[in-house]
Coordinates of C-alpha atoms in Angstrom, one line a residue:
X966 CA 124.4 50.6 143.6
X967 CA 127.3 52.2 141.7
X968 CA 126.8 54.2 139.4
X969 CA 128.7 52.9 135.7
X970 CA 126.8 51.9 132.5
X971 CA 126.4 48.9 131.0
X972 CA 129.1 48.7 128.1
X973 CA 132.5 51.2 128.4
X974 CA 135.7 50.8 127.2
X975 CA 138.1 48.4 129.8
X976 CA 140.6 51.0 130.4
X977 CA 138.0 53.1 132.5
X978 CA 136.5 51.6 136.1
X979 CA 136.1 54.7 138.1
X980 CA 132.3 55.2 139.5
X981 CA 130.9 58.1 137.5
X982 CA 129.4 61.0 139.2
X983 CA 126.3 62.6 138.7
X984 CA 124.7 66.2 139.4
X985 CA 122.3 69.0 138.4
X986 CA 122.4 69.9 135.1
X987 CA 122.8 73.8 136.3
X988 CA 126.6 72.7 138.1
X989 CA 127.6 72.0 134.7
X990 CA 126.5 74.4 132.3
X991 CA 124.6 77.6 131.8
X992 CA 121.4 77.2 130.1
X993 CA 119.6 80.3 128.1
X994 CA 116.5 81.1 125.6
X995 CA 115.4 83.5 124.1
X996 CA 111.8 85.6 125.2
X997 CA 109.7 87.7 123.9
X998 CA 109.9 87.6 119.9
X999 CA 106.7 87.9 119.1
X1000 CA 107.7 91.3 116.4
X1001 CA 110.2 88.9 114.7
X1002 CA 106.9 87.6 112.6
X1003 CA 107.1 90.3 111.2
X1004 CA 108.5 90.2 107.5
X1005 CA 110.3 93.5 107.3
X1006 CA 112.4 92.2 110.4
X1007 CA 113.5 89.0 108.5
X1008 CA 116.4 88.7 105.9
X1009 CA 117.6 91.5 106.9
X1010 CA 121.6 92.0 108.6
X1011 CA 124.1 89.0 108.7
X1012 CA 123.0 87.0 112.1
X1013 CA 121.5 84.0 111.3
X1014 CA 118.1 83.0 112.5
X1015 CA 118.3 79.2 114.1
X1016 CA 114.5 77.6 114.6
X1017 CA 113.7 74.3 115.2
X1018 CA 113.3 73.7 111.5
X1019 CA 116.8 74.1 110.9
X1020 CA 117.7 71.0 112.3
X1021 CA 118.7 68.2 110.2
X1022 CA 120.5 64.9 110.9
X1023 CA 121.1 66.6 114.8
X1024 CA 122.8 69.9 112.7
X1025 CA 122.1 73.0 111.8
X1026 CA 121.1 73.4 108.3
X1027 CA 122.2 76.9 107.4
X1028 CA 121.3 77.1 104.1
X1029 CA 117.5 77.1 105.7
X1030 CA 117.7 80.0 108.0
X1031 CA 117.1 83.2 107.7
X1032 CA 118.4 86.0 108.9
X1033 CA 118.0 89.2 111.3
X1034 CA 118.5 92.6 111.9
X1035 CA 121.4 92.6 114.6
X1036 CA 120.7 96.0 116.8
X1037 CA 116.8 95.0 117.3
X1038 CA 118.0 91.2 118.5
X1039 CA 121.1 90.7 119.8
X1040 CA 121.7 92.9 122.7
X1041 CA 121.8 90.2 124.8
X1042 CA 125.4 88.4 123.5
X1043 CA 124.5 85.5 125.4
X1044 CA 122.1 84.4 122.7
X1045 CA 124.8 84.4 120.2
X1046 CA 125.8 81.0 119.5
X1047 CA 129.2 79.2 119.8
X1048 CA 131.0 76.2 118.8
X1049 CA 130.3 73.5 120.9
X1050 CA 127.1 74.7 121.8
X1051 CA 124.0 72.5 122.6
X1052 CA 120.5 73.4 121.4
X1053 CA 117.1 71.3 122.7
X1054 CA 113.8 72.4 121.1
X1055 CA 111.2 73.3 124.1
X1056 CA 108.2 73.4 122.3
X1057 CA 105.9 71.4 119.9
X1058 CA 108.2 68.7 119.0
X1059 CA 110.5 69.1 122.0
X1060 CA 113.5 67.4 122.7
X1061 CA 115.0 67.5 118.7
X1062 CA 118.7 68.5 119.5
X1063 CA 121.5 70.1 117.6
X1064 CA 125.4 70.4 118.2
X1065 CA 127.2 73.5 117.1
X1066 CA 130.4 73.0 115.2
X1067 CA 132.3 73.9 112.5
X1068 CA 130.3 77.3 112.6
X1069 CA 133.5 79.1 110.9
X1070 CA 132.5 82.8 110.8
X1071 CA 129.1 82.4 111.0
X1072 CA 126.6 84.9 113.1
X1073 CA 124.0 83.2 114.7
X1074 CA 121.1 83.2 117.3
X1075 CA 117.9 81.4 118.4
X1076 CA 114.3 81.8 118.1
X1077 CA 112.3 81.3 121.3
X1078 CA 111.7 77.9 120.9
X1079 CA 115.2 76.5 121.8
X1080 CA 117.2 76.0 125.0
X1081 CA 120.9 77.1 124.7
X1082 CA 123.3 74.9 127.0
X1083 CA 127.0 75.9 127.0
X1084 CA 129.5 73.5 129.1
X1085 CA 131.4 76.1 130.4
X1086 CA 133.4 73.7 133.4
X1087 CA 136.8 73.2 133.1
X1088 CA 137.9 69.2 131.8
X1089 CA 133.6 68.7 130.8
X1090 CA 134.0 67.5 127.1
X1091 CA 130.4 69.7 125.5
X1092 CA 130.4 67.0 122.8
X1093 CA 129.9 64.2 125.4
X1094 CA 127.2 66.1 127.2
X1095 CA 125.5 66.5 124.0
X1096 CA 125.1 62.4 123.3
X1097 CA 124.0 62.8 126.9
X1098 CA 120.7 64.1 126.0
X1099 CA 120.1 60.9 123.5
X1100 CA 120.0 58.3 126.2
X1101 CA 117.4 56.9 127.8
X1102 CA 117.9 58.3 131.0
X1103 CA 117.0 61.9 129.4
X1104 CA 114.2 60.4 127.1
X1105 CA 112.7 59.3 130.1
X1106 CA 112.8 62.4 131.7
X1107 CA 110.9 64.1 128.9
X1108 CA 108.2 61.8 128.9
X1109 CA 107.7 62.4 132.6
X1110 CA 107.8 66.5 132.3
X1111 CA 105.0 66.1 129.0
X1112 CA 103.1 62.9 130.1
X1113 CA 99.3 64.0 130.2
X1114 CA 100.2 67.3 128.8
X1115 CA 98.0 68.1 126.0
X1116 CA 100.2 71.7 124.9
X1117 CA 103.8 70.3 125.0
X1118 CA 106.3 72.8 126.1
X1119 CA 109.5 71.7 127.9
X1120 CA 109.9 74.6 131.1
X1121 CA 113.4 75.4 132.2
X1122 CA 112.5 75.5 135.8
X1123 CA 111.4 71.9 134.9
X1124 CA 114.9 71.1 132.6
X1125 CA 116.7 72.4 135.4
X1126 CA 115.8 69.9 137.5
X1127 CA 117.7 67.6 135.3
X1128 CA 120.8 65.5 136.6
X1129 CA 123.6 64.7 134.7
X1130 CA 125.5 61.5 135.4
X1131 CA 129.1 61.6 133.7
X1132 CA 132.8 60.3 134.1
X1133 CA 136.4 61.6 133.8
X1134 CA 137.3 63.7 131.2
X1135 CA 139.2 61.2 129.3
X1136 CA 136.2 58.5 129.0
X1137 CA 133.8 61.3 128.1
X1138 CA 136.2 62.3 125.5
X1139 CA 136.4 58.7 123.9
X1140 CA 132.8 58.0 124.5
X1141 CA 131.9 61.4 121.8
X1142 CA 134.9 60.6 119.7
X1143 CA 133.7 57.1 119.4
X1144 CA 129.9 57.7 118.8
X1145 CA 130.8 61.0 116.6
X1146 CA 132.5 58.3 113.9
X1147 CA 129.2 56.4 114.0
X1148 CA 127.6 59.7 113.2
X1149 CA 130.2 60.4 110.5
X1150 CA 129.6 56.8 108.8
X1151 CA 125.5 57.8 109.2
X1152 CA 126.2 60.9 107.4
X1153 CA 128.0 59.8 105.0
X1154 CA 125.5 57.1 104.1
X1155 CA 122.6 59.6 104.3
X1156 CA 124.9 61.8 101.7
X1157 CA 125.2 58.5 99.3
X1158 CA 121.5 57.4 99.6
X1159 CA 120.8 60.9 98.5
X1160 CA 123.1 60.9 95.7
X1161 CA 121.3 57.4 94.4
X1162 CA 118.2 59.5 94.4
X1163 CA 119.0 62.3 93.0
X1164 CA 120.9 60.3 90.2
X1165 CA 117.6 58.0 90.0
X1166 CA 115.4 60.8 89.2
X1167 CA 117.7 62.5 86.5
X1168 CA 118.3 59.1 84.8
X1169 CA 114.3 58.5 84.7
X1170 CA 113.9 62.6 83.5
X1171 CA 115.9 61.5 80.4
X1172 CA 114.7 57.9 79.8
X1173 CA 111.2 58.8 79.7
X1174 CA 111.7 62.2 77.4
X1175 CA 113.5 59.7 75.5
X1176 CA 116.8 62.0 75.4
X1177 CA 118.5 59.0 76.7
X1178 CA 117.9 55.6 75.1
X1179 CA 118.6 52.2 74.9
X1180 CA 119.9 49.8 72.0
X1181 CA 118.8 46.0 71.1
X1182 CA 121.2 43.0 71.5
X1183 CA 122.4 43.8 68.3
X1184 CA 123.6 47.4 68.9
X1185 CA 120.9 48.8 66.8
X1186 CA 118.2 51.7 67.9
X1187 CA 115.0 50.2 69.1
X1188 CA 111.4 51.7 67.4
X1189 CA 110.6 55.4 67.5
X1190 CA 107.8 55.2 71.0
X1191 CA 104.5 55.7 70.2
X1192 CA 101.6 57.7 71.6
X1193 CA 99.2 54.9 73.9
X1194 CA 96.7 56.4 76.4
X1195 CA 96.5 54.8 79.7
X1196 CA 93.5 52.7 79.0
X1197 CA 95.1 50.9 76.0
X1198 CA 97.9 49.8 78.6
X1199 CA 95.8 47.8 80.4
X1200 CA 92.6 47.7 82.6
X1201 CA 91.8 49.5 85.0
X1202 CA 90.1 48.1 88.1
X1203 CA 88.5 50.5 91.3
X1204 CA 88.1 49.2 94.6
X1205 CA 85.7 48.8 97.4
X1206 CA 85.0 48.4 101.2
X1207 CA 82.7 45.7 102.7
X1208 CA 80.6 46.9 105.4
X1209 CA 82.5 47.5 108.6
X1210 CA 79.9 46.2 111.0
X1211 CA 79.4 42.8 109.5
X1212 CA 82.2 40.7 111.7
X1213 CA 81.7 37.8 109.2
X1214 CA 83.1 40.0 106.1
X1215 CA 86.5 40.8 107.8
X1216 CA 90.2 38.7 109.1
X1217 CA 89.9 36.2 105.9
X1218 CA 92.1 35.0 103.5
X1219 CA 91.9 38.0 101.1
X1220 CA 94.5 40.8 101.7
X1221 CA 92.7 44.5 101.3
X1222 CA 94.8 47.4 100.7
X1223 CA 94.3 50.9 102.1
X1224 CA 96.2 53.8 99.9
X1225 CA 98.5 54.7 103.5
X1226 CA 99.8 50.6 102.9
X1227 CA 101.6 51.4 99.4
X1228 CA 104.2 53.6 98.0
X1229 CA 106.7 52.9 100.6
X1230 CA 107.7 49.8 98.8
X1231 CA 107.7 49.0 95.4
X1232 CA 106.4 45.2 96.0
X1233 CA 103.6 43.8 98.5
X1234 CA 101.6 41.2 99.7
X1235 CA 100.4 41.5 102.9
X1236 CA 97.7 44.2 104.2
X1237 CA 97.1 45.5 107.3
X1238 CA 93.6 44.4 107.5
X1239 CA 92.4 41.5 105.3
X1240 CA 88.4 40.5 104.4
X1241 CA 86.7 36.8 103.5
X1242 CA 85.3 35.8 100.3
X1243 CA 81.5 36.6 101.2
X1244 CA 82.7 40.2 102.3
X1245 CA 84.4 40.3 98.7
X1246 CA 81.0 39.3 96.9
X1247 CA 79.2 42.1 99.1
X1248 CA 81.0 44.7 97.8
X1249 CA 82.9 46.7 94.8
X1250 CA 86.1 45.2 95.9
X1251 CA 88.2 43.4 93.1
X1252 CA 90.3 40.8 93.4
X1253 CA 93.2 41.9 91.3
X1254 CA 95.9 39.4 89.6
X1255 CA 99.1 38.8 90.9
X1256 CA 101.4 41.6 89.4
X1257 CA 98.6 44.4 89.4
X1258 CA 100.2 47.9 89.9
X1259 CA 98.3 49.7 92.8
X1260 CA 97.9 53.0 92.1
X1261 CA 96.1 55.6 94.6
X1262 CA 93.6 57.2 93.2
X1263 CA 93.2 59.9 96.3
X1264 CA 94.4 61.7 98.7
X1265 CA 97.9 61.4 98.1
X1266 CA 97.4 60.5 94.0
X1267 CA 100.0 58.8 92.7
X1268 CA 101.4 56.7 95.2
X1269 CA 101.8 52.9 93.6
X1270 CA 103.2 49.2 94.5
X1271 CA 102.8 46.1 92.5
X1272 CA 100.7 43.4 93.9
X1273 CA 103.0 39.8 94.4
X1274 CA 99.6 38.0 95.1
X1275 CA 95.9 37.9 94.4
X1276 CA 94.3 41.1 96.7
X1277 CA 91.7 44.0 97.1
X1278 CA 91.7 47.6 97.6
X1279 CA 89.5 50.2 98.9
X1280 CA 87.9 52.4 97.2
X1281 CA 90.9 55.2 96.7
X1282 CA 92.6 53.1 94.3
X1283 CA 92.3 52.6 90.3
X1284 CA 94.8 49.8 90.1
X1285 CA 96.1 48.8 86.7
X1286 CA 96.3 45.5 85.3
X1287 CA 98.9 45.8 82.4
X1288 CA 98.3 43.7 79.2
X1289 CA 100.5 41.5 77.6
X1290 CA 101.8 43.7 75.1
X1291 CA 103.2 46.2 78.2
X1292 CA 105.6 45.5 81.3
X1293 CA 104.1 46.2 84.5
X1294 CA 107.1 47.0 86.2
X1295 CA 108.2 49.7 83.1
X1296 CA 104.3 50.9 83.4
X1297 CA 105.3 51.6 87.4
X1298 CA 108.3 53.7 86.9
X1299 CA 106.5 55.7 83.7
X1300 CA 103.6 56.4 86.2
X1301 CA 106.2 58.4 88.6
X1302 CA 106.8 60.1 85.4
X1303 CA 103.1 61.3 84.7
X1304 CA 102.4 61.9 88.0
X1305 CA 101.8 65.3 87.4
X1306 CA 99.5 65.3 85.0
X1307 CA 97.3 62.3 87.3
X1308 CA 97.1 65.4 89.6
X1309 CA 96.1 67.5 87.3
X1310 CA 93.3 65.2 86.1
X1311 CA 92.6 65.0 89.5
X1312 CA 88.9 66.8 90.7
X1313 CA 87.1 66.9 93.9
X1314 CA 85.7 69.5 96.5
X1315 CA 86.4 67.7 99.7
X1316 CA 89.1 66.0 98.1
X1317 CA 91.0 65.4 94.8
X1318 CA 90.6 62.2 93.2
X1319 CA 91.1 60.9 89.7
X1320 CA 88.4 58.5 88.3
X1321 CA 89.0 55.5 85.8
X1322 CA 87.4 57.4 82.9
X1323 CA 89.8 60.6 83.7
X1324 CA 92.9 58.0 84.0
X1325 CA 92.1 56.2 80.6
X1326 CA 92.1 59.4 78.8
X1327 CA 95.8 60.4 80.0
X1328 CA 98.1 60.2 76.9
X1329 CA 101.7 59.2 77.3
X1330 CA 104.5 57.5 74.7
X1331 CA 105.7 54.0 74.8
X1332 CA 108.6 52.0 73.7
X1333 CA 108.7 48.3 72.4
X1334 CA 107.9 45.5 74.6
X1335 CA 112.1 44.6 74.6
X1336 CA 112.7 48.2 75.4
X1337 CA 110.7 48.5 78.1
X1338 CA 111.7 45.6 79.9
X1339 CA 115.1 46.9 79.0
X1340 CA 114.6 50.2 81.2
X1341 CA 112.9 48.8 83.8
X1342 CA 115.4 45.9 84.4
X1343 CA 118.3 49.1 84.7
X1344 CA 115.8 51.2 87.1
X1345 CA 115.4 48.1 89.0
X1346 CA 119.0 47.7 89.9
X1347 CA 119.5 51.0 90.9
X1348 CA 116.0 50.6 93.1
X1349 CA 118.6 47.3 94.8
X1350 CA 121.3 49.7 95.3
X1351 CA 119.6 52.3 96.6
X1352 CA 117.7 49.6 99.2
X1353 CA 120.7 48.2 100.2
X1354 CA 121.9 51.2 101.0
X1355 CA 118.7 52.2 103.0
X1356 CA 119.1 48.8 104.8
X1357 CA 122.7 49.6 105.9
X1358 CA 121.5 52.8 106.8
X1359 CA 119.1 51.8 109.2
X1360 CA 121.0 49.2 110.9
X1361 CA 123.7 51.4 111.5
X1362 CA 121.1 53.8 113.5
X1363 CA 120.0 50.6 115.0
X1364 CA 123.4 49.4 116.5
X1365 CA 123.9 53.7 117.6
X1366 CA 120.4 53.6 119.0
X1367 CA 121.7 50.2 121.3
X1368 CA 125.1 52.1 122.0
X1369 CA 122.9 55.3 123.2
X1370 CA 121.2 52.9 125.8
X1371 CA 124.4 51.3 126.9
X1372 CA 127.1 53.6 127.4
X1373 CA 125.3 56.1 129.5
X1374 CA 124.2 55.9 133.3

């Protein structure tokens, strides 16, 4: 069978070749760092420390590192990175990679929990050998070395077993050129999503100290807010859990929420695990109205989604059911605002948790009826852009993710 991938640009044909990973590069990590744990060793010189951590968006994050004392580390100047240099993590999470470039005059080495690999053949384009280790083929090869492994640690007597399959210079040059702008469009999306975010949460700092505010229809200012505590916003409603063991309480009509279900979306309707209407009546479960925020009342306090239908919850919640004088979806973004103080509230020896007489009790200030829906609608549209921008996001990892399986043998 010859060896091509499945998609590559019509200009190319030749059969590519393939060999051990060790013909093409040299491949080194660092040993023996146990001293480096120790604090008066770190910070210290100008050679920047490179971990693991430090990798972000398949780059080194500089501004994360830390540094170390040069004559105690870097005797060995093989260590010392260079542009175009390829780094694979080898232990816990193994396999996260980084490329080296645009390092500029930076100093730098590794801890002892990353490969080195440095493409040091003549007409071998590093950049293409780094999308290498994205492909299948490699992923493949990891799951192999770790499968049944319960310490994960990626040997290089193992790694070095590792063959390559590549093509002429010219095609492994377009191939990194060509997936490297699909990385550049990624980053710069990553670079606007954060922006949105960032601009979100300053925007809602000054709308809810009320250092920003909004005027009625007629361009005049709306009523001074006015001190409410939570329980005169609406009620609030705990949850519950029917028996686990009963089969005939369980897979109904009735959609039961688990705390790890909301947060991630600001809307839903559809659980992971759903109960019948005898399992409702045999326990503390609610059924909450259409609209309810659902906010987590444990473990991770705070979290919240509002309810598009009729459901339940488990017992970690203390939803809110906002009155008619309130809007729910202005009560949602104000509770991201409080949030702290729900913590604070919060009590527990196994856990923290905040109970429905604590939550009542938590004092806050609200604007008109108008004026709320007012901020809300404006958070709400910067919520769309910053989804839409999510979505675009992810399908442009989506159509790299296909190009990854494709364009490699």
């Amino acid at each position: 069978m010859r060896k091509v991938p499945k998609l590559r640009f019509k200009e190319f044909t030749d059969e590519w070749e393939e060999k051990n990973i060790l013909e093409l590069c040299s491949m080194k990590a660092r040993i023996g760092w146990q001293n480096l744990r120790k604090e008066e060793h770190l910070d210290k010189g100008e050679f920047y420390l490179i971990t693991g951590t430090d990798f972000y968006l398949d780059k080194i994050k500089w501004d994360t590192a830390k540094f170390v004392e040069e004559e105690r580390y870097l005797q060995d100047i093989n260590i010392i990175l260079k542009e175009g240099d390829i780094l694979i993590t080898k232990d816990g999470s193994i396999g996260k990679l980084a490329f080296v470039e645009n390092i500029g005059n930076k100093k730098a080495t590794l801890n002892n929990g990353i490969f080195r690999i440095r493409i040091e053949k003549e007409n071998h384009y590093s950049k293409y050998f780094y999308y290498t280790f994205f492909s299948k083929r490699f992923k493949n090869f990891l799951q192999q070395l770790t499968a049944g492994s319960t310490i994960v640690h990626l040997y290089q007597k193992d790694f070095e077993k590792y063959k390559i399959a590549y093509s002429s210079f010219k095609e492994q040059q377009k191939i990194a050129n060509f997936l490297s702008s699909i990385d550049k469009k990624i980053s710069l999306t990553e670079e606007k999503l954060e922006l949105f975010r960032e601009y979100k949460k300053g925007v809602m700092q000054k709308i809810f100290s009320q250092e920003l505010r909004f005027k009625d229809s007629d361009g005049n200012d709306y009523p001074e807010w006015e001190d409410k505590r939570l329980g005169e916003i609406g009620e609030i409603i705990g949850g519950g859990t029917p028996p686990s063991g009963v089969i005939e309480y369980w897979n109904g009509n009735i959609q039961w929420f688990t705390p790890s279900e909301i947060g991630k979306n600001k809307y839903v309707n559809k659980s992971l695990r759903t109960i019948t209407e005898i399992g409702l009546k045999n326990s503390s479960a609610k059924l909450l109205p259409k609209g309810t925020i659902l906010l987590s009342s444990r473990a991770t306090i705070g979290e919240k989604s509002i309810a598009l239908e009729k459901v339940t919850t488990n017992q970690g919640f203390q939803s809110i059911f906002v009155n008619e004088k309130n809007y729910n979806e202005f009560i949602y973004y104000l509770l991201d605002y409080i949030k702290p103080e729900l913590i604070k509230k919060a009590t527990g020896s196994t856990f923290l948790e905040i109970g429905a007489k604590s939550l009542k009790e938590i004092s806050t200030k609200l604007p008109t009826l108008e004026e709320q829906q007012k901020i809300a609608n404006f958070l709400s549209s910067i919520d769309s852009k910053i989804e839409n921008i999510e979505k675009e996001l992810e399908r442009l990892k989506e159509f790299k993710k296909g190009l990854l399986q494709q364009m490699f043998v």
